[in-house]
Amino acid sequence: MSGRLIAVSNRVAIPRDGQASGGLAVGVLAALKEHGGIWFGWDGKTTDSEPHDARVVDDGNISYATINLNRTEFDAYYNGFSNETLWPLFHFLLGFFKYDRHNFESYLRVNALFARKLKPLLEPTDVIWIHDYHLIPLAAELRRAGVTQPIGFFLHVPFPGYDVLRALPVHEHLLRCLCAYDVVGFHTQRDLRSFQECIAQPGIGGHILSDGRIRAGGRMFRADVFPIGIEVEDCGSLAHAHRDNPEVKLLRDSLMGRRMIIGVDRLDYSKGLPERFHAYERLLQHYPDNRRNVVLLQIAPPTRTGIRTYNEIREELEGIAGRINGRYAQIDWVPVRYLNRGYDRGMLMAMYREARVGLVTPVRDGMNLVAKEYVAAQDPDDPGVLVLSTLAGAAFELEQAVLVNPYDTDGVAAGIQTALEMSLAERRERHSAMIATLQRNDINAWRSRFIEALRHGHEGEQHD
Ligand code: GDG
């Protein structure tokens, strides 16, 4: 069976000339190029009136179909239910979790709107691939509208165990929505096991069959693990190509031989940034030889600025960085360089390569692509060391990183010290093992496996 691919995500990343895209966009675009199809989603704009029908822009065999959203509805669907309810819940961070049933109703209405605007664009042989927690009810809405094509869902964030999920008053509703898919994909075995645990609860009554398929809600579907990867060679070559970019040179010169530790994260509480800054301070306290000799470069572009918690974490970090610099800085050395902005992808890769340590310490993360990009961007002859949180999905694959628990301030400080002291032979050995893992499971393997599962899963069986 072959047909077009219809990718759906909250935002559509339309490629812009001369700008390298990263992460999910690369995988989705490569899949769309191979199969032809549509990328459908929100255009990033809001209106005070009724949203318009999908506007379609064609580029070769790919069409970008976008809609706008009503401002009030968007606020409740995106800032409210998606990011103040589901995001903290799925990251096990109940201290940040809020629930408001009006936001949930908007979430359902926006999903119904997506279904209404997408349906007229569909052809009978299409397969539909829906991305992430913003759109969990979309398949159920499409089914209600009579769509019978294969529909897959990939969750980019972790899936919590039942004892966490049940904090959400409407958890059973969402679990039933997930049963409307043909394939549900997660980053790790752990997420899959949590999902199976939730689906098997009496309120849903799902049965896990011996071949891993699930029977629930009068349907049969597959849930499986598809760990997202990266374009490994591309990271390395971008890093190399941007080596002499004037800003990269400026960075290199400014280090004056000091060793750099790099962190790159959206400014989000799940990324463990305050904990990381505290651990770096502990490093300077407990291993004083590092004073004057290391620099922490933290790049943290702001996101979700419509949500108060995100502005609070920004202020908190500025406070901690200021305190560390106030306590330790000397006339010619500032220990923390905290940059609250984003950089071009090539420049980012080159900065990864300049860093002796990649510090990736989320308190919870679905996968974490920065960890993988950092490894791929290194010079294989003189690679830096990845210090990685055990609570990131990437830790299940990158076993040769220095693994740390982000809540253990002394442990992270010790992990950074281990990385800084590591011999060249050991750095090379760990790096080449991790590169082999990344190559085996790159971004193309991820999207091919998912689409294969989606097409295949739909051929044999349907309803039980
Ligand atoms: C979600 C899940 C999962 C960051 N700063 C800049 C920049 N970035 C790029 C990185 C990387 C991407 O953004 C971030 O990806 P992560 O995976 O680290 O984190 P999330 O954004 O939270 O992504 C996560 C992912 O989905 C994929 O499934 O791994 O667990 O939370 O590619 O390089 N890119 C540029 N400038 C920046 O300043 N150009």
Short mmCIF file of C-alpha atoms and ligand atoms in Angstrom, two decimals:
data_model
loop_
_atom_site.label_atom_id
_atom_site.label_comp_id
_atom_site.label_asym_id
_atom_site.label_seq_id
_atom_site.Cartn_x
_atom_site.Cartn_y
_atom_site.Cartn_z
CA MET A 1 0.00 0.00 0.00
CA SER A 2 1.39 3.39 -0.85
CA GLY A 3 -0.08 6.84 -0.71
CA ARG A 4 0.63 10.33 0.46
CA LEU A 5 1.78 11.15 3.95
CA ILE A 6 -0.21 13.70 5.92
CA ALA A 7 1.86 15.05 8.81
CA VAL A 8 0.04 17.05 11.46
CA SER A 9 1.61 19.05 14.27
CA ASN A 10 0.59 22.06 16.31
CA ARG A 11 2.97 24.30 14.35
CA VAL A 12 4.13 23.81 10.78
CA ALA A 13 7.84 24.47 10.24
CA ILE A 14 7.98 25.86 6.71
CA PRO A 15 11.65 25.73 5.65
CA ARG A 16 13.15 29.15 5.06
CA ASP A 17 15.88 29.80 2.51
CA GLY A 18 19.37 29.42 3.84
CA GLN A 19 18.24 28.23 7.29
CA ALA A 20 19.06 24.72 8.38
CA SER A 21 16.22 23.19 10.35
CA GLY A 22 16.71 20.67 13.10
CA GLY A 23 15.03 17.97 15.12
CA LEU A 24 11.57 16.86 14.25
CA ALA A 25 11.30 19.13 11.18
CA VAL A 26 14.12 17.25 9.44
CA GLY A 27 12.46 13.86 9.94
CA VAL A 28 9.02 15.01 8.92
CA LEU A 29 10.30 16.86 5.85
CA ALA A 30 12.37 13.87 4.69
CA ALA A 31 9.33 11.61 5.07
CA LEU A 32 7.16 14.07 3.17
CA LYS A 33 9.73 14.32 0.37
CA GLU A 34 9.85 10.56 0.02
CA HIS A 35 6.11 9.93 0.02
CA GLY A 36 4.76 13.29 -1.12
CA GLY A 37 2.02 14.85 0.97
CA ILE A 38 0.85 17.60 3.24
CA TRP A 39 2.14 19.16 6.45
CA PHE A 40 -0.90 20.49 8.26
CA GLY A 41 -1.04 22.69 11.36
CA TRP A 42 -1.31 26.13 12.90
CA ASP A 43 0.39 29.06 11.13
CA GLY A 44 1.39 30.82 14.36
CA LYS A 45 -1.24 33.56 13.97
CA THR A 46 -4.35 34.30 16.00
CA THR A 47 -7.51 36.18 15.11
CA ASP A 48 -10.40 37.70 17.04
CA SER A 49 -12.88 36.19 14.60
CA GLU A 50 -13.50 32.79 13.00
CA PRO A 51 -10.38 30.91 11.80
CA HIS A 52 -10.00 30.64 8.03
CA ASP A 53 -9.88 27.41 6.03
CA ALA A 54 -6.49 25.82 5.42
CA ARG A 55 -4.22 27.94 3.22
CA VAL A 56 -2.09 25.73 1.05
CA VAL A 57 1.39 26.54 -0.26
CA ASP A 58 2.93 23.97 -2.61
CA ASP A 59 6.64 23.26 -2.79
CA GLY A 60 7.44 20.33 -5.11
CA ASN A 61 5.63 17.25 -3.85
CA ILE A 62 5.02 18.81 -0.42
CA SER A 63 2.11 21.11 0.44
CA TYR A 64 2.06 23.20 3.59
CA ALA A 65 -1.52 23.64 4.77
CA THR A 66 -2.00 26.05 7.65
CA ILE A 67 -4.86 27.50 9.66
CA ASN A 68 -5.03 30.33 12.17
CA LEU A 69 -6.78 30.09 15.55
CA ASN A 70 -9.10 32.27 17.55
CA ARG A 71 -7.04 34.19 20.14
CA THR A 72 -9.03 33.22 23.25
CA GLU A 73 -9.36 29.63 22.12
CA PHE A 74 -5.64 29.44 21.38
CA ASP A 75 -4.73 30.76 24.80
CA ALA A 76 -6.84 28.10 26.54
CA TYR A 77 -5.80 25.25 24.20
CA TYR A 78 -2.09 26.02 23.91
CA ASN A 79 -0.96 27.96 26.96
CA GLY A 80 -3.68 26.47 29.15
CA PHE A 81 -4.39 22.80 28.63
CA SER A 82 -1.37 21.82 26.48
CA ASN A 83 1.33 23.64 28.38
CA GLU A 84 0.04 24.27 31.90
CA THR A 85 -1.69 20.90 32.26
CA LEU A 86 -0.27 18.23 29.94
CA TRP A 87 3.34 19.44 29.76
CA PRO A 88 4.01 19.38 33.54
CA LEU A 89 1.90 16.21 33.99
CA PHE A 90 3.80 14.31 31.30
CA HIS A 91 7.10 15.47 32.82
CA PHE A 92 6.08 14.20 36.30
CA LEU A 93 6.25 17.78 37.60
CA LEU A 94 2.99 18.04 39.49
CA GLY A 95 4.20 21.15 41.34
CA PHE A 96 3.69 23.06 38.06
CA PHE A 97 0.46 21.25 37.12
CA LYS A 98 -2.82 23.18 36.81
CA TYR A 99 -6.21 22.06 35.59
CA ASP A 100 -9.15 24.09 34.37
CA ARG A 101 -12.06 22.32 32.66
CA HIS A 102 -12.70 25.33 30.38
CA ASN A 103 -9.19 24.96 29.01
CA PHE A 104 -9.85 21.27 28.38
CA GLU A 105 -13.03 22.14 26.48
CA SER A 106 -11.04 24.55 24.29
CA TYR A 107 -8.44 21.83 23.74
CA LEU A 108 -11.18 19.51 22.48
CA ARG A 109 -12.70 22.26 20.31
CA VAL A 110 -9.36 23.13 18.70
CA ASN A 111 -8.77 19.43 17.96
CA ALA A 112 -12.25 19.24 16.41
CA LEU A 113 -11.40 22.33 14.35
CA PHE A 114 -8.16 20.72 13.13
CA ALA A 115 -10.21 17.68 12.06
CA ARG A 116 -12.81 19.80 10.23
CA LYS A 117 -10.18 21.80 8.34
CA LEU A 118 -8.03 18.78 7.53
CA LYS A 119 -10.75 16.37 6.36
CA PRO A 120 -11.46 18.08 2.97
CA LEU A 121 -7.76 17.79 2.07
CA LEU A 122 -7.60 14.00 2.55
CA GLU A 123 -7.49 11.32 -0.15
CA PRO A 124 -8.47 7.66 0.38
CA THR A 125 -4.92 6.26 0.16
CA ASP A 126 -3.35 8.79 2.56
CA VAL A 127 -1.71 7.81 5.83
CA ILE A 128 -1.86 10.36 8.64
CA TRP A 129 0.89 10.96 11.19
CA ILE A 130 -0.04 13.18 14.13
CA HIS A 131 2.58 14.67 16.45
CA ASP A 132 2.57 15.36 20.13
CA TYR A 133 0.47 16.07 23.16
CA HIS A 134 -1.39 19.08 21.72
CA LEU A 135 -3.29 16.78 19.37
CA ILE A 136 -4.15 13.62 21.32
CA PRO A 137 -7.92 13.79 20.49
CA LEU A 138 -7.39 14.45 16.77
CA ALA A 139 -7.76 10.84 15.58
CA ALA A 140 -10.99 10.42 17.56
CA GLU A 141 -12.32 13.60 15.92
CA LEU A 142 -11.27 12.42 12.47
CA ARG A 143 -12.86 9.00 13.05
CA ARG A 144 -16.07 10.73 14.11
CA ALA A 145 -15.98 12.62 10.81
CA GLY A 146 -15.74 9.32 8.92
CA VAL A 147 -11.98 9.15 8.28
CA THR A 148 -10.89 5.49 7.97
CA GLN A 149 -7.31 5.93 6.76
CA PRO A 150 -4.43 4.73 8.99
CA ILE A 151 -3.66 7.29 11.69
CA GLY A 152 -0.51 7.22 13.82
CA PHE A 153 0.45 9.28 16.84
CA PHE A 154 3.94 10.03 18.11
CA LEU A 155 4.46 11.45 21.58
CA HIS A 156 7.61 13.58 21.80
CA VAL A 157 7.47 13.92 25.58
CA PRO A 158 7.54 11.19 28.27
CA PHE A 159 4.42 9.23 29.18
CA PRO A 160 3.83 9.11 32.94
CA GLY A 161 2.81 6.09 35.00
CA TYR A 162 -0.80 5.70 36.10
CA ASP A 163 -0.29 7.19 39.56
CA VAL A 164 0.85 10.45 37.99
CA LEU A 165 -1.58 10.43 35.06
CA ARG A 166 -4.61 10.00 37.29
CA ALA A 167 -3.99 13.46 38.79
CA LEU A 168 -5.65 14.68 35.58
CA PRO A 169 -9.43 14.58 36.04
CA VAL A 170 -9.96 13.73 32.35
CA HIS A 171 -7.22 11.11 32.03
CA GLU A 172 -9.64 8.38 30.94
CA HIS A 173 -10.98 10.58 28.19
CA LEU A 174 -7.46 11.11 26.82
CA LEU A 175 -6.60 7.41 27.10
CA ARG A 176 -9.74 6.54 25.11
CA CYS A 177 -8.70 9.11 22.49
CA LEU A 178 -5.36 7.34 22.12
CA CYS A 179 -7.22 4.10 21.33
CA ALA A 180 -8.54 5.72 18.11
CA TYR A 181 -5.06 5.51 16.53
CA ASP A 182 -3.58 2.58 14.61
CA VAL A 183 -0.05 3.13 15.92
CA VAL A 184 0.98 5.01 19.07
CA GLY A 185 4.71 5.67 19.33
CA PHE A 186 6.98 6.59 22.24
CA HIS A 187 10.68 7.38 22.65
CA THR A 188 11.51 4.68 25.21
CA GLN A 189 10.43 1.30 26.58
CA ARG A 190 9.73 3.02 29.86
CA ASP A 191 7.13 5.31 28.25
CA LEU A 192 5.57 2.34 26.49
CA ARG A 193 5.32 0.38 29.73
CA SER A 194 3.66 3.35 31.47
CA PHE A 195 1.16 3.62 28.63
CA GLN A 196 0.38 -0.10 28.80
CA GLU A 197 -0.13 0.20 32.55
CA CYS A 198 -2.62 3.05 32.04
CA ILE A 199 -4.49 1.34 29.21
CA ALA A 200 -4.91 -1.82 31.33
CA GLN A 201 -6.69 0.06 34.16
CA PRO A 202 -10.31 -1.02 34.77
CA GLY A 203 -11.71 2.31 33.45
CA ILE A 204 -10.26 1.56 30.01
CA GLY A 205 -10.01 -2.22 30.18
CA GLY A 206 -7.36 -2.58 27.48
CA HIS A 207 -5.74 -5.97 26.83
CA ILE A 208 -2.10 -6.22 25.89
CA LEU A 209 -1.76 -9.17 23.51
CA SER A 210 1.29 -11.41 23.47
CA ASP A 211 2.56 -9.80 20.24
CA GLY A 212 2.39 -6.35 21.88
CA ARG A 213 -0.79 -5.17 20.14
CA ILE A 214 -3.50 -3.66 22.29
CA ARG A 215 -7.20 -4.38 22.21
CA ALA A 216 -9.19 -1.51 23.71
CA GLY A 217 -12.25 0.59 22.97
CA GLY A 218 -13.52 -1.96 20.42
CA ARG A 219 -10.40 -1.62 18.30
CA MET A 220 -7.02 -3.19 17.90
CA PHE A 221 -3.91 -1.02 17.62
CA ARG A 222 -0.19 -1.12 18.11
CA ALA A 223 1.91 0.80 20.62
CA ASP A 224 5.66 0.69 20.22
CA VAL A 225 9.01 2.38 20.77
CA PHE A 226 10.50 4.62 18.07
CA PRO A 227 13.41 6.60 19.59
CA ILE A 228 13.95 9.78 17.58
CA GLY A 229 17.42 10.30 16.12
CA ILE A 230 19.33 13.06 14.35
CA GLU A 231 21.13 13.63 11.05
CA VAL A 232 24.50 12.53 12.37
CA GLU A 233 26.80 13.48 9.47
CA ASP A 234 25.02 16.78 8.98
CA CYS A 235 25.77 17.90 12.57
CA GLY A 236 29.46 17.06 12.12
CA SER A 237 29.78 18.81 8.79
CA LEU A 238 27.87 21.92 9.93
CA ALA A 239 30.15 22.14 12.97
CA HIS A 240 33.20 21.88 10.75
CA ALA A 241 31.90 24.33 8.13
CA HIS A 242 31.13 27.00 10.74
CA ARG A 243 34.43 26.63 12.52
CA ASP A 244 35.70 29.95 11.21
CA ASN A 245 32.46 31.86 11.51
CA PRO A 246 33.50 35.26 12.99
CA GLU A 247 31.34 34.81 16.08
CA VAL A 248 32.73 31.32 16.71
CA LYS A 249 36.26 32.71 16.37
CA LEU A 250 35.38 35.47 18.79
CA LEU A 251 34.14 32.86 21.24
CA ARG A 252 37.30 30.76 20.82
CA ASP A 253 39.59 33.76 21.29
CA SER A 254 37.66 34.94 24.31
CA LEU A 255 38.20 31.60 26.06
CA MET A 256 41.98 32.13 25.99
CA GLY A 257 42.61 28.40 26.34
CA ARG A 258 40.03 27.88 29.10
CA ARG A 259 37.80 24.85 28.79
CA MET A 260 34.18 25.44 27.92
CA ILE A 261 31.15 23.61 29.25
CA ILE A 262 28.07 24.14 27.08
CA GLY A 263 24.35 23.90 27.79
CA VAL A 264 21.70 24.52 25.11
CA ASP A 265 18.06 24.34 26.12
CA ARG A 266 14.76 26.03 25.55
CA LEU A 267 14.14 28.04 28.68
CA ASP A 268 11.88 25.46 30.29
CA TYR A 269 11.64 24.17 33.86
CA SER A 270 11.85 20.55 32.61
CA LYS A 271 15.42 21.21 31.43
CA GLY A 272 16.77 21.48 34.99
CA LEU A 273 18.56 24.80 34.50
CA PRO A 274 18.55 26.12 38.10
CA GLU A 275 19.74 22.68 39.29
CA ARG A 276 22.49 22.78 36.64
CA PHE A 277 23.69 26.24 37.68
CA HIS A 278 23.81 25.11 41.31
CA ALA A 279 25.87 22.06 40.30
CA TYR A 280 28.29 24.27 38.38
CA GLU A 281 28.66 26.48 41.42
CA ARG A 282 29.37 23.35 43.49
CA LEU A 283 32.07 22.42 40.95
CA LEU A 284 33.77 25.77 41.53
CA GLN A 285 33.47 25.29 45.31
CA HIS A 286 34.67 21.70 45.56
CA TYR A 287 37.19 21.62 42.74
CA PRO A 288 38.79 25.08 43.03
CA ASP A 289 41.38 24.38 40.31
CA ASN A 290 38.55 25.03 37.88
CA ARG A 291 38.28 28.67 38.94
CA ARG A 292 39.64 30.84 36.10
CA ASN A 293 40.02 27.66 34.00
CA VAL A 294 36.47 26.78 32.95
CA VAL A 295 33.54 28.71 31.51
CA LEU A 296 29.90 27.64 31.43
CA LEU A 297 28.19 28.86 28.26
CA GLN A 298 24.45 28.45 28.67
CA ILE A 299 22.29 29.22 25.65
CA ALA A 300 18.61 29.40 26.61
CA PRO A 301 16.23 30.86 24.03
CA PRO A 302 12.95 31.89 25.71
CA THR A 303 9.79 29.90 24.88
CA ARG A 304 6.12 29.98 25.89
CA THR A 305 6.46 33.54 27.08
CA GLY A 306 2.65 33.72 27.43
CA ILE A 307 2.92 31.54 30.57
CA ARG A 308 3.89 33.09 33.91
CA THR A 309 6.01 30.15 35.12
CA TYR A 310 8.27 30.57 32.11
CA ASN A 311 8.93 34.21 32.95
CA GLU A 312 9.57 33.27 36.56
CA ILE A 313 12.19 30.70 35.67
CA ARG A 314 13.91 33.29 33.50
CA GLU A 315 14.17 35.64 36.46
CA GLU A 316 15.33 32.83 38.74
CA LEU A 317 18.14 31.91 36.37
CA GLU A 318 19.28 35.48 35.95
CA GLY A 319 19.46 35.65 39.74
CA ILE A 320 21.54 32.48 40.10
CA ALA A 321 23.90 33.36 37.23
CA GLY A 322 24.38 36.85 38.70
CA ARG A 323 25.13 35.40 42.13
CA ILE A 324 27.71 32.91 40.82
CA ASN A 325 29.40 35.59 38.75
CA GLY A 326 29.26 38.02 41.68
CA ARG A 327 30.89 35.48 43.98
CA TYR A 328 33.57 34.03 41.69
CA ALA A 329 34.27 36.42 38.78
CA GLN A 330 37.70 37.97 38.51
CA ILE A 331 38.89 40.90 36.50
CA ASP A 332 39.56 38.74 33.43
CA TRP A 333 37.20 35.80 34.02
CA VAL A 334 33.42 35.45 34.22
CA PRO A 335 32.36 31.89 35.18
CA VAL A 336 28.85 31.87 33.65
CA ARG A 337 27.95 33.25 30.24
CA TYR A 338 24.20 33.10 30.15
CA LEU A 339 22.71 33.94 26.76
CA ASN A 340 18.99 34.34 26.66
CA ARG A 341 18.67 34.02 22.89
CA GLY A 342 18.75 31.57 20.01
CA TYR A 343 21.50 31.00 17.44
CA ASP A 344 21.63 29.82 13.88
CA ARG A 345 21.94 26.03 13.67
CA GLY A 346 25.37 25.97 12.02
CA MET A 347 26.74 28.30 14.67
CA LEU A 348 25.21 26.11 17.37
CA MET A 349 26.95 23.01 16.00
CA ALA A 350 30.28 24.87 15.88
CA MET A 351 29.80 25.98 19.50
CA TYR A 352 29.12 22.39 20.56
CA ARG A 353 32.42 21.43 18.98
CA GLU A 354 34.33 24.11 20.87
CA ALA A 355 33.06 22.74 24.19
CA ARG A 356 35.00 20.15 26.20
CA VAL A 357 31.84 19.21 28.08
CA GLY A 358 28.22 19.05 26.89
CA LEU A 359 26.03 19.47 29.96
CA VAL A 360 22.54 18.06 29.40
CA THR A 361 20.73 17.70 32.72
CA PRO A 362 16.94 17.86 32.31
CA VAL A 363 14.87 16.81 35.30
CA ARG A 364 12.75 14.91 32.75
CA ASP A 365 12.89 14.76 28.96
CA GLY A 366 11.24 12.61 26.29
CA MET A 367 14.49 12.16 24.39
CA ASN A 368 16.67 15.32 24.27
CA LEU A 369 18.18 15.99 20.88
CA VAL A 370 20.80 18.40 22.18
CA ALA A 371 22.59 15.43 23.82
CA LYS A 372 22.72 13.62 20.48
CA GLU A 373 23.71 16.73 18.50
CA TYR A 374 26.52 17.52 20.93
CA VAL A 375 28.06 14.08 20.38
CA ALA A 376 27.60 14.23 16.59
CA ALA A 377 29.20 17.69 16.34
CA GLN A 378 32.47 16.66 18.06
CA ASP A 379 35.83 16.32 16.37
CA PRO A 380 36.36 12.51 16.47
CA ASP A 381 40.10 12.99 17.05
CA ASP A 382 39.60 15.20 20.09
CA PRO A 383 36.01 14.82 21.25
CA GLY A 384 34.36 16.47 24.22
CA VAL A 385 32.45 14.52 26.87
CA LEU A 386 28.69 14.38 27.30
CA VAL A 387 27.40 14.68 30.87
CA LEU A 388 23.83 13.43 30.64
CA SER A 389 20.85 13.18 32.97
CA THR A 390 19.56 9.67 33.64
CA LEU A 391 16.07 11.21 33.43
CA ALA A 392 16.37 12.04 29.71
CA GLY A 393 15.19 9.44 27.19
CA ALA A 394 18.59 9.78 25.47
CA ALA A 395 20.26 8.13 28.49
CA PHE A 396 18.78 4.76 27.45
CA GLU A 397 20.82 4.92 24.23
CA LEU A 398 23.89 7.02 25.12
CA GLU A 399 25.21 4.72 27.83
CA GLN A 400 28.78 5.90 27.32
CA ALA A 401 27.97 9.43 28.48
CA VAL A 402 28.87 10.38 32.05
CA LEU A 403 25.44 9.71 33.53
CA VAL A 404 24.23 11.86 36.43
CA ASN A 405 21.07 12.45 38.42
CA PRO A 406 20.19 16.15 37.92
CA TYR A 407 18.79 16.48 41.45
CA ASP A 408 22.13 15.38 42.96
CA THR A 409 24.09 18.65 43.01
CA ASP A 410 27.32 17.04 44.27
CA GLY A 411 26.90 14.15 41.83
CA VAL A 412 26.55 16.48 38.83
CA ALA A 413 29.56 18.52 39.99
CA ALA A 414 31.56 15.27 40.29
CA GLY A 415 30.34 14.19 36.84
CA ILE A 416 31.55 17.43 35.28
CA GLN A 417 34.90 16.99 37.00
CA THR A 418 35.16 13.41 35.66
CA ALA A 419 34.46 14.76 32.17
CA LEU A 420 37.04 17.54 32.50
CA GLU A 421 39.73 15.08 33.66
CA MET A 422 38.98 12.32 31.15
CA SER A 423 41.92 11.10 29.06
CA LEU A 424 41.94 11.50 25.30
CA ALA A 425 41.86 7.71 24.82
CA GLU A 426 38.75 7.33 26.96
CA ARG A 427 37.05 10.32 25.33
CA ARG A 428 37.63 8.80 21.89
CA GLU A 429 36.42 5.39 22.95
CA ARG A 430 33.20 6.70 24.46
CA HIS A 431 32.61 9.03 21.53
CA SER A 432 32.99 6.38 18.84
CA ALA A 433 30.63 4.02 20.69
CA MET A 434 28.00 6.76 20.91
CA ILE A 435 28.43 7.74 17.24
CA ALA A 436 27.81 4.11 16.24
CA THR A 437 24.56 4.15 18.24
CA LEU A 438 23.49 7.47 16.70
CA GLN A 439 24.20 6.22 13.18
CA ARG A 440 22.29 2.99 13.72
CA ASN A 441 19.22 4.87 14.79
CA ASP A 442 19.29 8.17 12.96
CA ILE A 443 16.39 10.45 12.03
CA ASN A 444 15.67 8.49 8.83
CA ALA A 445 15.47 5.19 10.71
CA TRP A 446 12.99 6.83 13.09
CA ARG A 447 10.57 8.09 10.47
CA SER A 448 10.88 5.03 8.17
CA ARG A 449 10.14 2.65 11.03
CA PHE A 450 7.12 4.64 12.11
CA ILE A 451 5.60 4.94 8.64
CA GLU A 452 6.29 1.28 7.95
CA ALA A 453 4.48 0.34 11.18
CA LEU A 454 1.59 2.59 10.23
CA ARG A 455 1.14 1.18 6.73
CA HIS A 456 1.76 -2.40 7.80
CA GLY A 457 -0.39 -2.25 10.95
CA HIS A 458 -3.37 -1.14 8.95
CA GLU A 459 -3.18 -3.83 6.29
CA GLY A 460 -3.83 -7.00 8.27
CA GLU A 461 -6.41 -6.29 10.90
CA GLN A 462 -8.73 -3.60 12.00
CA HIS A 463 -11.60 -4.15 14.37
CA ASP A 464 -11.76 -7.09 16.71
C1 GDG B 1 10.77 17.89 22.39
C2 GDG B 1 10.94 16.98 23.64
C3 GDG B 1 12.42 15.48 22.28
C4 GDG B 1 17.82 24.80 20.85
N1 GDG B 1 18.31 26.06 20.93
C5 GDG B 1 18.54 26.46 19.68
C6 GDG B 1 18.19 25.43 18.80
N2 GDG B 1 17.74 24.43 19.54
C7 GDG B 1 17.33 23.12 18.99
C8 GDG B 1 18.29 22.03 19.39
C9 GDG B 1 17.41 20.79 19.25
C10 GDG B 1 16.02 21.33 19.58
O1 GDG B 1 16.07 22.75 19.48
C11 GDG B 1 15.62 21.01 21.01
O2 GDG B 1 15.28 19.65 21.06
P1 GDG B 1 15.24 18.85 22.43
O3 GDG B 1 15.03 17.43 22.09
O4 GDG B 1 16.52 19.07 23.16
O5 GDG B 1 14.07 19.48 23.30
P2 GDG B 1 12.53 19.98 23.06
O6 GDG B 1 12.48 21.25 22.32
O7 GDG B 1 11.95 20.03 24.44
O8 GDG B 1 11.83 18.83 22.19
C12 GDG B 1 12.28 16.28 23.59
C13 GDG B 1 12.10 16.35 21.09
O9 GDG B 1 10.83 17.00 21.23
C14 GDG B 1 12.05 15.54 19.79
O10 GDG B 1 11.18 14.47 19.89
O11 GDG B 1 13.76 15.04 22.16
O12 GDG B 1 12.41 15.39 24.70
O13 GDG B 1 10.80 17.75 24.84
O14 GDG B 1 17.41 20.30 17.93
O15 GDG B 1 19.39 22.06 18.55
N3 GDG B 1 18.32 25.49 17.46
C15 GDG B 1 18.83 26.66 16.95
N4 GDG B 1 19.19 27.71 17.75
C16 GDG B 1 19.08 27.67 19.11
O16 GDG B 1 19.43 28.61 19.80
N5 GDG B 1 18.99 26.77 15.61
#
